């Protein structure tokens, strides 16, 4: 599977979305980083900015699932 870091980079390059890899806010354990396969999205922009960004996010995640 893809890591959150790889996904965040793709989302930035393809859609101009600033997404934080999940591993950046999780602590490493003996079994690895529990956030490694996740991304984190902050919904802090005004709705006129947020709505099209979320539409781009959904479209890119659909594309990434099919790759």
mmCIF file with all atom_site columns, C-alpha atoms in Angstrom:
data_model
loop_
_atom_site.group_PDB
_atom_site.id
_atom_site.type_symbol
_atom_site.label_atom_id
_atom_site.label_alt_id
_atom_site.label_comp_id
_atom_site.label_asym_id
_atom_site.label_entity_id
_atom_site.label_seq_id
_atom_site.pdbx_PDB_ins_code
_atom_site.Cartn_x
_atom_site.Cartn_y
_atom_site.Cartn_z
_atom_site.occupancy
_atom_site.B_iso_or_equiv
_atom_site.pdbx_formal_charge
_atom_site.auth_seq_id
_atom_site.auth_comp_id
_atom_site.auth_asym_id
_atom_site.auth_atom_id
_atom_site.pdbx_PDB_model_num
ATOM 1  C CA . UNK A 1 1  ? 0.000   0.000  0.000  1.00 0.00 ? 1  UNK A CA 1
ATOM 2  C CA . UNK A 1 2  ? 0.854   3.632  -0.352 1.00 0.00 ? 2  UNK A CA 1
ATOM 3  C CA . UNK A 1 3  ? 2.165   5.626  2.588  1.00 0.00 ? 3  UNK A CA 1
ATOM 4  C CA . UNK A 1 4  ? 0.564   8.796  3.819  1.00 0.00 ? 4  UNK A CA 1
ATOM 5  C CA . UNK A 1 5  ? 3.732   10.656 2.878  1.00 0.00 ? 5  UNK A CA 1
ATOM 6  C CA . UNK A 1 6  ? 3.530   9.438  -0.733 1.00 0.00 ? 6  UNK A CA 1
ATOM 7  C CA . UNK A 1 7  ? -0.176  10.262 -0.893 1.00 0.00 ? 7  UNK A CA 1
ATOM 8  C CA . UNK A 1 8  ? 0.384   13.754 0.537  1.00 0.00 ? 8  UNK A CA 1
ATOM 9  C CA . UNK A 1 9  ? 3.092   14.451 -2.037 1.00 0.00 ? 9  UNK A CA 1
ATOM 10 C CA . UNK A 1 10 ? 0.859   13.269 -4.892 1.00 0.00 ? 10 UNK A CA 1
ATOM 11 C CA . UNK A 1 11 ? -2.040  15.394 -3.640 1.00 0.00 ? 11 UNK A CA 1
ATOM 12 C CA . UNK A 1 12 ? 0.230   18.447 -3.535 1.00 0.00 ? 12 UNK A CA 1
ATOM 13 C CA . UNK A 1 13 ? 1.678   17.816 -6.996 1.00 0.00 ? 13 UNK A CA 1
ATOM 14 C CA . UNK A 1 14 ? -1.580  16.883 -8.722 1.00 0.00 ? 14 UNK A CA 1
ATOM 15 C CA . UNK A 1 15 ? -4.190  19.031 -6.988 1.00 0.00 ? 15 UNK A CA 1
ATOM 16 C CA . UNK A 1 16 ? -2.302  21.712 -5.059 1.00 0.00 ? 16 UNK A CA 1
ATOM 17 C CA . UNK A 1 17 ? -3.620  20.388 -1.752 1.00 0.00 ? 17 UNK A CA 1
ATOM 18 C CA . UNK A 1 18 ? -1.535  20.699 1.406  1.00 0.00 ? 18 UNK A CA 1
ATOM 19 C CA . UNK A 1 19 ? -2.156  17.460 3.273  1.00 0.00 ? 19 UNK A CA 1
ATOM 20 C CA . UNK A 1 20 ? -0.171  16.211 6.260  1.00 0.00 ? 20 UNK A CA 1
ATOM 21 C CA . UNK A 1 21 ? 1.013   12.604 6.293  1.00 0.00 ? 21 UNK A CA 1
ATOM 22 C CA . UNK A 1 22 ? -0.520  10.746 9.231  1.00 0.00 ? 22 UNK A CA 1
ATOM 23 C CA . UNK A 1 23 ? 2.863   9.509  10.413 1.00 0.00 ? 23 UNK A CA 1
ATOM 24 C CA . UNK A 1 24 ? 3.965   13.073 11.150 1.00 0.00 ? 24 UNK A CA 1
ATOM 25 C CA . UNK A 1 25 ? 1.582   13.296 14.117 1.00 0.00 ? 25 UNK A CA 1
ATOM 26 C CA . UNK A 1 26 ? 1.962   9.743  15.400 1.00 0.00 ? 26 UNK A CA 1
ATOM 27 C CA . UNK A 1 27 ? 4.720   8.177  17.435 1.00 0.00 ? 27 UNK A CA 1
ATOM 28 C CA . UNK A 1 28 ? 6.821   5.308  16.182 1.00 0.00 ? 28 UNK A CA 1
ATOM 29 C CA . UNK A 1 29 ? 6.308   2.047  18.055 1.00 0.00 ? 29 UNK A CA 1
ATOM 30 C CA . UNK A 1 30 ? 8.125   -1.253 17.956 1.00 0.00 ? 30 UNK A CA 1
ATOM 31 C CA . UNK A 1 31 ? 5.603   -2.303 15.293 1.00 0.00 ? 31 UNK A CA 1
ATOM 32 C CA . UNK A 1 32 ? 6.132   0.819  13.154 1.00 0.00 ? 32 UNK A CA 1
ATOM 33 C CA . UNK A 1 33 ? 4.250   4.071  12.891 1.00 0.00 ? 33 UNK A CA 1
ATOM 34 C CA . UNK A 1 34 ? 0.478   3.650  13.295 1.00 0.00 ? 34 UNK A CA 1
ATOM 35 C CA . UNK A 1 35 ? -0.205  6.732  11.171 1.00 0.00 ? 35 UNK A CA 1
ATOM 36 C CA . UNK A 1 36 ? 1.935   5.666  8.222  1.00 0.00 ? 36 UNK A CA 1
ATOM 37 C CA . UNK A 1 37 ? -0.953  4.645  5.949  1.00 0.00 ? 37 UNK A CA 1
ATOM 38 C CA . UNK A 1 38 ? -3.070  7.741  6.665  1.00 0.00 ? 38 UNK A CA 1
ATOM 39 C CA . UNK A 1 39 ? -3.301  11.408 5.778  1.00 0.00 ? 39 UNK A CA 1
ATOM 40 C CA . UNK A 1 40 ? -4.530  14.298 7.918  1.00 0.00 ? 40 UNK A CA 1
ATOM 41 C CA . UNK A 1 41 ? -6.650  17.115 6.569  1.00 0.00 ? 41 UNK A CA 1
ATOM 42 C CA . UNK A 1 42 ? -7.283  20.395 8.396  1.00 0.00 ? 42 UNK A CA 1
ATOM 43 C CA . UNK A 1 43 ? -10.644 21.923 7.523  1.00 0.00 ? 43 UNK A CA 1
ATOM 44 C CA . UNK A 1 44 ? -9.778  25.490 8.481  1.00 0.00 ? 44 UNK A CA 1
ATOM 45 C CA . UNK A 1 45 ? -10.287 27.506 5.277  1.00 0.00 ? 45 UNK A CA 1
ATOM 46 C CA . UNK A 1 46 ? -13.492 29.439 4.578  1.00 0.00 ? 46 UNK A CA 1
ATOM 47 C CA . UNK A 1 47 ? -16.234 27.404 2.880  1.00 0.00 ? 47 UNK A CA 1
ATOM 48 C CA . UNK A 1 48 ? -15.790 29.050 -0.536 1.00 0.00 ? 48 UNK A CA 1
ATOM 49 C CA . UNK A 1 49 ? -12.182 27.756 -0.516 1.00 0.00 ? 49 UNK A CA 1
ATOM 50 C CA . UNK A 1 50 ? -12.850 24.520 1.326  1.00 0.00 ? 50 UNK A CA 1
ATOM 51 C CA . UNK A 1 51 ? -15.640 23.145 -0.849 1.00 0.00 ? 51 UNK A CA 1
ATOM 52 C CA . UNK A 1 52 ? -13.697 23.007 -4.156 1.00 0.00 ? 52 UNK A CA 1
ATOM 53 C CA . UNK A 1 53 ? -10.618 21.732 -2.312 1.00 0.00 ? 53 UNK A CA 1
ATOM 54 C CA . UNK A 1 54 ? -12.609 18.841 -0.852 1.00 0.00 ? 54 UNK A CA 1
ATOM 55 C CA . UNK A 1 55 ? -13.995 18.065 -4.308 1.00 0.00 ? 55 UNK A CA 1
ATOM 56 C CA . UNK A 1 56 ? -10.419 17.940 -5.675 1.00 0.00 ? 56 UNK A CA 1
ATOM 57 C CA . UNK A 1 57 ? -9.386  15.765 -2.734 1.00 0.00 ? 57 UNK A CA 1
ATOM 58 C CA . UNK A 1 58 ? -12.215 13.285 -3.346 1.00 0.00 ? 58 UNK A CA 1
ATOM 59 C CA . UNK A 1 59 ? -11.453 13.128 -7.073 1.00 0.00 ? 59 UNK A CA 1
ATOM 60 C CA . UNK A 1 60 ? -7.729  12.554 -6.504 1.00 0.00 ? 60 UNK A CA 1
ATOM 61 C CA . UNK A 1 61 ? -8.323  9.884  -3.858 1.00 0.00 ? 61 UNK A CA 1
ATOM 62 C CA . UNK A 1 62 ? -10.621 8.064  -6.298 1.00 0.00 ? 62 UNK A CA 1
ATOM 63 C CA . UNK A 1 63 ? -7.871  8.190  -8.944 1.00 0.00 ? 63 UNK A CA 1
ATOM 64 C CA . UNK A 1 64 ? -5.239  6.997  -6.478 1.00 0.00 ? 64 UNK A CA 1
ATOM 65 C CA . UNK A 1 65 ? -7.413  4.025  -5.461 1.00 0.00 ? 65 UNK A CA 1
ATOM 66 C CA . UNK A 1 66 ? -7.631  2.897  -9.079 1.00 0.00 ? 66 UNK A CA 1
ATOM 67 C CA . UNK A 1 67 ? -3.860  3.108  -9.725 1.00 0.00 ? 67 UNK A CA 1
#
